[in-house]
Coordinates of C-alpha atoms in Angstrom, one line a residue:
M1 CA -5.2 14.1 -30.9
L2 CA -4.3 13.5 -27.4
D3 CA -0.5 13.5 -26.7
I4 CA -0.7 11.4 -23.3
L5 CA -3.4 8.9 -22.0
F6 CA -2.0 8.1 -18.6
S7 CA -3.4 5.0 -17.1
H8 CA -2.4 2.3 -14.7
S9 CA -2.9 -1.5 -14.1
Y10 CA -4.2 -2.0 -11.0
Y11 CA -8.3 -2.8 -10.8
Y12 CA -9.5 -3.3 -7.3
R13 CA -12.2 -5.5 -9.0
L14 CA -9.7 -8.0 -9.6
D15 CA -8.6 -8.2 -6.2
P16 CA -11.8 -9.3 -4.5
K17 CA -10.2 -8.9 -0.7
Q18 CA -9.4 -4.9 -1.5
W19 CA -13.1 -4.6 -3.6
K20 CA -14.8 -5.9 -0.8
N21 CA -13.9 -3.2 1.5
K22 CA -15.1 -0.4 -0.8
T23 CA -12.0 2.1 0.4
P24 CA -10.8 2.7 -2.8
F25 CA -7.8 5.6 -3.5
P26 CA -6.8 7.2 -6.5
P27 CA -3.5 6.5 -8.3
L28 CA -1.7 8.9 -6.6
G29 CA 1.4 8.1 -8.4
T30 CA 0.0 8.4 -11.9
L31 CA -1.4 11.7 -10.8
Y32 CA 2.0 13.2 -10.0
A33 CA 3.4 12.3 -13.5
A34 CA 0.4 13.6 -15.5
A35 CA 0.9 16.9 -13.3
L36 CA 4.4 16.9 -14.5
L37 CA 3.9 16.4 -18.2
R38 CA 1.0 18.6 -18.2
K39 CA 3.0 21.3 -16.7
N40 CA 5.4 20.7 -19.2
S41 CA 2.9 21.7 -22.2
F42 CA 1.6 18.2 -22.9
S43 CA -2.0 17.7 -23.4
T44 CA -3.1 14.7 -20.9
E45 CA -5.9 13.0 -19.8
L46 CA -6.5 9.8 -16.9
F47 CA -8.1 6.5 -17.8
D48 CA -8.6 5.3 -14.2
T49 CA -8.6 2.1 -13.8
N50 CA -9.3 1.5 -10.4
L51 CA -13.1 1.3 -10.4
L52 CA -13.2 -1.0 -13.4
D53 CA -13.5 -4.6 -14.0
S54 CA -11.8 -5.0 -17.6
P55 CA -8.6 -3.9 -19.5
E56 CA -11.0 -3.7 -22.7
T57 CA -12.7 -0.8 -21.1
I58 CA -9.9 1.2 -22.1
I59 CA -10.6 0.2 -26.1
P60 CA -13.2 3.1 -26.9
V61 CA -10.9 5.6 -24.9
L62 CA -7.8 5.0 -27.2
Q63 CA -10.2 4.7 -30.4
E64 CA -11.8 8.3 -29.6
K65 CA -8.9 10.0 -28.2
K66 CA -6.2 8.7 -30.4
P67 CA -3.3 9.4 -28.0
K68 CA 0.4 9.3 -29.0
Y69 CA 1.5 8.0 -25.9
L70 CA -0.3 5.4 -23.8
V71 CA 1.7 6.0 -20.5
I72 CA 1.0 2.9 -17.6
Y73 CA 2.3 4.4 -14.9
D74 CA 1.1 2.4 -11.7
D75 CA 0.7 4.2 -8.1
G76 CA 4.0 3.4 -6.3
F77 CA 2.8 4.7 -3.0
N78 CA 0.0 1.7 -3.1
Y79 CA 1.9 -1.1 -1.5
L80 CA -0.9 -3.4 -3.5
T81 CA 1.4 -2.5 -6.8
K82 CA 4.7 -3.7 -4.8
M83 CA 3.0 -7.5 -4.6
C84 CA 3.0 -7.6 -8.8
L85 CA 0.0 -9.5 -8.6
T86 CA -0.7 -11.9 -11.8
N87 CA -4.1 -10.8 -12.0
M88 CA -2.7 -7.1 -12.8
R89 CA 0.4 -8.2 -14.7
E90 CA -1.9 -9.9 -17.0
A91 CA -4.2 -6.9 -17.5
C92 CA -1.3 -4.8 -18.1
F93 CA -0.2 -6.9 -20.7
E94 CA -3.9 -6.8 -22.3
M95 CA -3.6 -2.6 -22.0
I96 CA -0.2 -3.0 -23.8
G97 CA -1.5 -5.0 -26.7
M98 CA -4.7 -2.6 -27.1
G99 CA -2.4 0.1 -27.1
K100 CA -0.2 -0.7 -29.7
Q101 CA -3.1 -2.3 -32.1
N102 CA -4.1 1.8 -31.5
N103 CA -0.9 3.2 -32.6
C104 CA 0.0 3.9 -29.4
I105 CA 3.7 4.3 -28.0
V106 CA 3.3 2.5 -24.8
I107 CA 5.4 3.2 -21.7
V108 CA 5.3 1.3 -18.8
N109 CA 6.5 2.3 -14.9
S110 CA 5.5 -0.1 -12.0
S111 CA 7.3 -2.3 -9.4
D112 CA 6.7 -5.3 -11.4
A113 CA 8.1 -3.8 -14.5
T114 CA 10.8 -2.5 -12.8
D115 CA 11.7 -6.0 -11.8
H116 CA 10.4 -8.1 -14.7
Y117 CA 10.9 -5.4 -17.6
E118 CA 11.9 -8.2 -20.4
K119 CA 8.2 -9.6 -19.9
Y120 CA 6.7 -6.0 -20.6
L121 CA 9.2 -5.5 -23.7
N122 CA 8.6 -8.8 -25.1
V123 CA 4.5 -8.5 -25.2
G124 CA 5.1 -4.8 -27.1
A125 CA 5.8 -2.3 -24.5
D126 CA 8.2 0.4 -26.4
F127 CA 9.8 1.3 -23.3
V128 CA 10.0 0.2 -19.4
I129 CA 10.9 2.8 -16.8
Q130 CA 12.6 1.7 -13.7
G131 CA 12.0 3.0 -10.4
E132 CA 11.0 6.4 -9.6
G133 CA 9.5 7.8 -13.0
E134 CA 8.3 11.5 -13.4
I135 CA 11.7 12.8 -14.3
T136 CA 12.7 10.0 -16.8
L137 CA 9.4 10.3 -18.4
L138 CA 9.5 13.7 -19.1
E139 CA 13.0 13.4 -20.6
L140 CA 12.1 10.1 -22.3
I141 CA 8.8 12.0 -24.0
N142 CA 11.0 14.9 -24.9
A143 CA 13.9 13.2 -26.5
L144 CA 11.3 11.0 -28.7
E145 CA 9.5 14.3 -29.9
N146 CA 12.7 15.8 -30.7
N147 CA 14.3 12.8 -32.4
T148 CA 17.3 12.8 -29.9
S149 CA 19.4 10.0 -28.4
L150 CA 17.8 7.8 -25.8
N151 CA 21.2 6.3 -24.9
K152 CA 22.1 8.8 -21.9
I153 CA 18.4 8.9 -20.6
D154 CA 18.8 7.3 -16.9
G155 CA 16.3 4.8 -15.8
I156 CA 14.8 3.2 -18.9
V157 CA 14.8 -0.3 -20.6
F158 CA 14.0 -0.6 -24.4
K159 CA 14.7 -2.7 -27.5
K160 CA 17.3 -1.8 -30.0
D161 CA 18.0 -3.8 -33.0
N162 CA 16.0 -6.7 -31.1
E163 CA 18.4 -6.5 -28.1
I164 CA 17.5 -5.4 -24.7
Q165 CA 19.0 -2.0 -23.9
K166 CA 19.0 -1.3 -20.1
N167 CA 20.2 2.5 -19.3
K168 CA 21.9 2.7 -16.0
S169 CA 19.8 3.8 -12.7
R170 CA 18.3 7.1 -12.1
A171 CA 19.1 8.7 -9.0
V172 CA 16.0 9.4 -7.2
L173 CA 14.6 12.8 -7.0
Q174 CA 15.7 14.6 -3.5
N175 CA 13.7 17.8 -3.3
L176 CA 10.1 16.5 -4.0
D177 CA 8.9 20.1 -4.1
E178 CA 10.1 20.6 -7.5
L179 CA 7.1 18.8 -8.7
P180 CA 3.7 20.1 -8.9
L181 CA 0.6 19.1 -6.7
P182 CA -1.0 15.8 -8.0
A183 CA -3.3 16.5 -11.0
W184 CA -6.3 15.6 -8.7
D185 CA -8.7 17.4 -11.1
L186 CA -8.0 14.3 -13.5
V187 CA -10.0 12.3 -10.9
N188 CA -13.7 11.4 -10.9
M189 CA -14.2 12.2 -7.1
D190 CA -18.1 11.4 -7.3
E191 CA -17.4 7.7 -8.2
Y192 CA -15.0 7.2 -5.5
R193 CA -17.5 9.0 -3.2
K194 CA -20.0 6.5 -4.2
I195 CA -18.2 3.2 -3.1
W196 CA -16.9 5.0 0.0
K197 CA -20.4 5.3 0.7
Q198 CA -20.9 1.8 0.9
S199 CA -17.8 1.3 3.4
R200 CA -19.8 3.5 5.7
Q201 CA -16.7 5.4 6.5
E202 CA -16.0 9.0 5.9
F203 CA -14.8 9.7 2.4
T204 CA -11.0 9.7 2.7
L205 CA -8.0 10.8 0.0
N206 CA -4.5 9.7 0.3
I207 CA -1.1 11.8 0.4
A208 CA 2.3 11.1 0.2
T209 CA 4.5 13.3 2.3
T210 CA 7.7 11.6 1.7
R211 CA 9.0 8.8 -0.7
G212 CA 11.7 5.7 0.1
C213 CA 12.2 3.7 3.6
P214 CA 15.7 4.1 5.3
Y215 CA 15.4 0.8 7.3
K216 CA 16.4 -2.5 6.2
C217 CA 13.8 -5.4 6.7
N218 CA 15.4 -8.3 4.8
W219 CA 11.5 -8.8 3.4
C220 CA 10.6 -5.5 2.0
A221 CA 11.2 -4.3 -1.2
K222 CA 11.6 -0.7 -2.6
P223 CA 11.6 -0.9 -6.4
I224 CA 10.3 2.3 -7.0
Y225 CA 11.6 4.6 -4.3
G226 CA 14.4 3.0 -3.1
N227 CA 16.5 2.8 0.7
R228 CA 16.8 6.9 0.2
Y229 CA 13.8 9.0 2.5
N230 CA 13.1 12.5 1.1
A231 CA 10.1 14.4 2.5
H232 CA 7.9 17.2 0.9
S233 CA 8.0 20.1 2.8
P234 CA 5.2 20.8 5.5
E235 CA 4.4 23.6 3.6
Y236 CA 3.8 21.6 0.4
I237 CA 1.5 19.2 2.0
V238 CA -0.5 21.9 3.8
N239 CA -1.3 23.6 0.2
E240 CA -2.2 20.4 -1.3
I241 CA -4.7 20.0 2.3
K242 CA -6.1 23.2 1.3
Y243 CA -6.3 22.5 -2.2
L244 CA -8.2 19.2 -1.4
R245 CA -10.3 21.1 1.0
K246 CA -11.3 23.6 -1.1
Q247 CA -11.9 21.5 -4.3
F248 CA -13.1 18.4 -2.7
N249 CA -14.4 19.5 0.8
V250 CA -11.9 16.6 1.9
S251 CA -10.6 16.8 5.6
R252 CA -9.5 13.0 6.2
Y253 CA -6.7 11.8 4.9
W254 CA -4.4 8.5 4.3
M255 CA -0.9 9.4 4.6
C256 CA 0.6 6.5 2.6
D257 CA 4.3 6.9 3.0
D258 CA 6.2 3.8 3.8
I259 CA 7.4 5.7 7.2
F260 CA 5.7 8.8 8.4
G261 CA 7.3 11.7 10.1
L262 CA 10.5 10.4 10.1
K263 CA 12.7 13.4 9.5
P264 CA 13.5 15.3 12.6
N265 CA 10.9 18.3 13.5
W266 CA 8.5 17.8 10.0
V267 CA 5.4 16.7 12.2
Q268 CA 6.0 19.5 14.8
D269 CA 6.5 22.0 11.7
F270 CA 3.2 20.4 9.9
N271 CA 1.0 20.7 13.2
T272 CA 2.0 24.2 13.9
L273 CA 1.3 25.0 9.9
L274 CA -2.2 23.2 10.1
K275 CA -2.7 26.0 13.1
K276 CA -1.7 28.6 11.4
N277 CA -4.2 28.0 8.5
K278 CA -6.9 26.9 10.7
L279 CA -6.9 23.3 9.0
R280 CA -8.6 20.9 11.1
I281 CA -8.1 17.2 9.6
Y282 CA -8.1 13.8 10.4
Y283 CA -5.5 11.3 9.3
Y284 CA -4.2 7.6 9.7
I285 CA -0.4 6.6 9.1
Q286 CA 2.1 3.5 8.9
S287 CA 4.8 3.7 11.2
R288 CA 7.5 1.9 13.1
V289 CA 7.5 1.5 16.9
D290 CA 10.9 2.7 17.8
L291 CA 10.1 5.7 15.8
L292 CA 6.8 6.8 17.8
L293 CA 9.1 6.4 20.9
K294 CA 10.9 9.5 20.3
E295 CA 10.8 12.8 21.8
D296 CA 6.9 14.1 21.9
A297 CA 6.1 12.3 18.7
I298 CA 2.6 10.8 19.5
D299 CA 1.7 14.2 21.6
C300 CA 2.3 16.2 18.6
L301 CA 0.8 13.4 16.0
A302 CA -2.2 13.1 18.1
E303 CA -2.6 16.9 18.7
S304 CA -2.4 17.3 14.8
G305 CA -5.4 15.2 13.9
L306 CA -4.1 11.5 13.9
E307 CA -6.6 9.0 14.3
E308 CA -4.8 5.7 14.0
V309 CA -1.4 4.0 13.3
W310 CA -0.8 0.9 11.3
I311 CA 2.4 -0.5 13.0
G312 CA 4.4 -3.0 11.3
A313 CA 4.5 -5.2 14.5
E314 CA 5.0 -8.3 12.5
S315 CA 5.3 -11.1 15.1
A316 CA 5.6 -11.2 19.0
S317 CA 8.7 -13.0 18.7
Q318 CA 12.3 -11.5 19.1
K319 CA 13.8 -14.2 17.4
I320 CA 11.4 -13.8 14.2
L321 CA 11.9 -9.8 14.4
D322 CA 15.8 -10.3 14.5
A323 CA 15.7 -12.8 11.7
M324 CA 13.5 -10.5 9.6
D325 CA 16.2 -7.5 10.3
K326 CA 13.2 -5.7 11.5
G327 CA 15.5 -3.3 13.9
T328 CA 12.6 -3.5 16.4
T329 CA 11.8 -5.2 20.1
V330 CA 8.8 -6.8 21.2
E331 CA 8.9 -4.6 24.3
Q332 CA 8.4 -1.6 22.3
I333 CA 5.4 -2.7 20.7
Y334 CA 3.8 -3.0 24.0
K335 CA 5.1 0.5 25.2
T336 CA 4.2 2.2 22.1
T337 CA 0.5 0.4 21.8
R338 CA -0.4 1.5 25.5
L339 CA 1.0 5.1 25.0
L340 CA -1.0 5.7 21.6
Q341 CA -4.2 4.0 22.9
Q342 CA -3.8 6.6 26.2
K343 CA -4.0 9.3 23.7
N344 CA -7.4 7.5 22.4
V345 CA -5.5 7.1 18.8
R346 CA -6.6 3.9 17.1
V347 CA -3.9 1.1 16.7
A348 CA -3.7 -1.6 14.2
F349 CA -1.2 -4.3 13.6
F350 CA 0.5 -5.8 10.5
L351 CA 1.1 -9.2 11.3
Q352 CA 3.2 -11.7 9.4
F353 CA 3.1 -15.4 9.5
G354 CA 5.3 -18.0 7.8
Y355 CA 8.7 -16.6 8.2
P356 CA 11.4 -19.3 7.9
G357 CA 12.4 -20.4 11.4
E358 CA 9.1 -19.6 13.0
D359 CA 7.8 -22.5 14.8
Q360 CA 4.4 -23.1 17.1
N361 CA 5.8 -21.2 19.9
D362 CA 6.3 -18.0 18.1
I363 CA 3.0 -18.1 16.7
Q364 CA 1.4 -18.3 20.0
K365 CA 3.4 -15.6 21.3
T366 CA 1.8 -13.4 18.5
I367 CA -1.7 -14.5 19.3
A368 CA -1.2 -13.9 22.7
M369 CA -0.2 -10.0 21.8
V370 CA -3.1 -9.5 19.9
K371 CA -5.3 -10.6 22.8
E372 CA -3.2 -8.9 25.3
L373 CA -2.8 -5.5 23.7
Q374 CA -6.4 -5.6 22.0
P375 CA -5.5 -3.4 19.0
D376 CA -8.5 -1.5 17.1
N377 CA -7.7 -3.4 13.9
I378 CA -5.3 -6.4 12.5
G379 CA -3.7 -7.0 9.3
I380 CA -2.6 -10.6 8.5
S381 CA -0.4 -11.8 5.8
V382 CA 1.8 -14.7 5.2
S383 CA 5.6 -14.1 4.4
Y384 CA 5.7 -13.3 0.6
P385 CA 8.9 -13.1 -1.3
L386 CA 9.6 -9.9 -3.5
P387 CA 12.5 -9.5 -5.9
G388 CA 15.5 -7.8 -4.9
T389 CA 15.2 -8.4 -1.0
P390 CA 17.7 -10.6 1.1
F391 CA 14.2 -13.1 2.0
Y392 CA 13.8 -13.4 -1.9
D393 CA 17.2 -14.9 -2.4
K394 CA 17.2 -17.2 0.3
V395 CA 13.9 -19.0 -0.8
K396 CA 14.1 -18.2 -4.8
E397 CA 15.0 -21.9 -5.4
D398 CA 11.6 -22.7 -4.2
L399 CA 9.6 -20.4 -6.6
K400 CA 10.1 -22.2 -9.8
I401 CA 6.4 -23.3 -9.4
K402 CA 5.0 -19.9 -8.6
A403 CA 6.6 -16.7 -7.6
N404 CA 3.5 -14.4 -7.5
W405 CA 0.2 -14.3 -5.7
T406 CA -3.3 -13.9 -8.3
D407 CA -4.6 -11.3 -5.8
S408 CA -3.9 -10.1 -2.3
D409 CA -5.8 -13.1 -0.9
D410 CA -4.1 -15.6 -2.3
F411 CA -2.1 -16.6 0.8
D412 CA 0.1 -19.3 -0.9
I413 CA 2.9 -20.0 0.8
M414 CA 5.5 -20.3 -2.3
F415 CA 8.4 -21.4 -0.6
K416 CA 9.1 -24.2 2.0
G417 CA 7.8 -23.3 5.0
S418 CA 7.4 -24.6 8.8
Y419 CA 3.8 -25.6 7.5
N420 CA 1.6 -25.7 4.2
T421 CA -0.6 -23.2 2.6
E422 CA -3.9 -24.7 3.8
Y423 CA -2.3 -24.2 7.5
Y424 CA -1.6 -20.4 7.3
R425 CA -5.1 -19.7 5.4
K426 CA -6.9 -21.3 8.5
L427 CA -4.5 -19.5 11.0
Q428 CA -5.2 -16.2 9.4
R429 CA -9.0 -16.8 9.6
F430 CA -8.2 -18.4 13.1
V431 CA -6.7 -15.4 14.8
H432 CA -9.1 -12.9 13.3
K433 CA -11.6 -14.9 15.0
E434 CA -9.5 -15.0 18.2
F435 CA -9.0 -11.1 18.0
R436 CA -13.3 -10.4 17.3
K437 CA -13.5 -12.9 20.0
T438 CA -11.4 -11.0 22.5
Q439 CA -13.3 -7.9 21.4
G440 CA -16.6 -9.1 22.4
L441 CA -15.5 -10.5 25.5
N442 CA -14.3 -6.8 26.5
A443 CA -17.1 -5.3 25.5
L444 CA -19.1 -7.7 27.5
K445 CA -17.5 -7.0 30.3
G446 CA -17.4 -3.4 29.9
I447 CA -21.1 -3.4 29.7
L448 CA -21.3 -5.6 33.0
K449 CA -19.2 -3.2 34.9
K450 CA -21.0 0.1 33.4
P451 CA -24.4 -0.6 31.5
Q452 CA -24.6 3.1 31.1
L453 CA -21.9 3.5 28.4
S454 CA -23.3 0.7 26.0
D455 CA -24.4 1.4 22.8
V456 CA -25.0 -0.3 19.6
Q457 CA -22.0 -1.0 18.3
K458 CA -20.7 -2.5 21.7
I459 CA -23.9 -4.8 21.0
K460 CA -23.3 -5.8 17.8
T461 CA -19.9 -6.9 18.8
I462 CA -21.3 -9.0 21.8
A463 CA -23.6 -10.6 19.5
K464 CA -21.1 -12.0 17.5
L465 CA -19.7 -14.0 20.3
L466 CA -22.2 -16.6 19.3
Y467 CA -20.4 -16.9 15.9
Y468 CA -16.8 -16.5 17.0
I469 CA -16.6 -18.5 20.0
P470 CA -17.7 -21.9 18.3
S471 CA -16.1 -21.0 15.1
S472 CA -12.6 -20.2 16.9
F473 CA -13.1 -23.6 18.5
I474 CA -13.5 -25.6 15.5
D475 CA -10.7 -23.8 13.6
K476 CA -8.1 -24.6 16.7
I477 CA -9.1 -28.3 16.2
R478 CA -8.3 -28.0 12.2
L479 CA -5.2 -26.3 13.2
N480 CA -3.9 -28.9 15.2
Q481 CA -4.7 -31.5 12.6
L482 CA -3.0 -29.6 9.9
K483 CA 0.1 -28.9 12.0
N484 CA 0.3 -32.6 12.3
E485 CA 0.0 -33.1 8.6
S486 CA 2.7 -30.3 7.4

């Protein structure tokens, strides 16, 4: 009999936009928890839902392994889990039911369960762990195994005499190096490689060097790791990279921190250790424009193998950035982007439309910024209210009909915005087309100036102008119609 079957409730196949990308990452948060429980002498296995298409696939595993505990422990490093998508919530509810049908004690830890623990307890979960979960999970299972009191275990919610008991919150873990390396050996890497091969990108694994974010953008929720910022040592991360290189021959990484390299001198020490261990890696990160302008941050990042930075640009309107409490300026977006481009580091923008108070002038500024700065990629969303944020509190009266997206491409604006949902869905497509059109025109100019530098990719980019030019023109007309209808 197995002690603990670990799983999670994110199914890439139930999120068509993400599945189409063909770049899935293993459930890193789940692997941390599994490693800690295994270190403490519990037999553990992983039922990884990432590449599956139905919760029912867990049934034969439950019947064969007969685990005492089913721990549905979501990957808190995957920003998609913070969105509390209803497809994944419903999948989790099904898994809870199947766990109970197979006599498991069911424990859940996720952003959605942290925010809506009563929903999970009401469908049969025995315990919900709120926030950062590894230490809480270990204490909870030890208490259950030893039949000791649950009243003093911080961070758990459960039913007692049909009443919900919510214990006090647990403080976040400060010394992250106390945790063993994630249980990477539980992952079927061959299956991930097959999917990545379809994306035509180099196989990449996800690493978290930190937890939390100290900044206070008023639309950003931090249900798992909070507003505190704690970091693994560079030594811990380099050891993890050495392990992943040796075991799986991986040299490219997605550093999935909310903010990479905030701790003073961390990046510099990391770079030094990589050199000392003769490790040549390639990686990409997400960061803030103000942070990247500090000292020699960009130089050191580029030297250590940085390929691409995803910047939370959000908007080219200072009015909107200030309304978001973003703490950055449009000038910093321009300066940082140009510095990164000079170092041949790819730049990608997260953009957000629909924030309360945004008007046509603000929207046009953002589109103009994309066309002028020519980032390598963009990711567009509409403002999405997450529980526990000032933004959510501001619009929660509008969320009575719908409070969560079905999947990450839902794009429904769930509060009373300047324009309707159809407008923002069309705007997202229009901005992408304008972005690709600008790339094509710039490639054409480059080839006309220096034909010897032409390549297949540039020619493909230019050829796509035949689609993007007329298509974006048609979208612009439709946007004007929708704007007037809103």
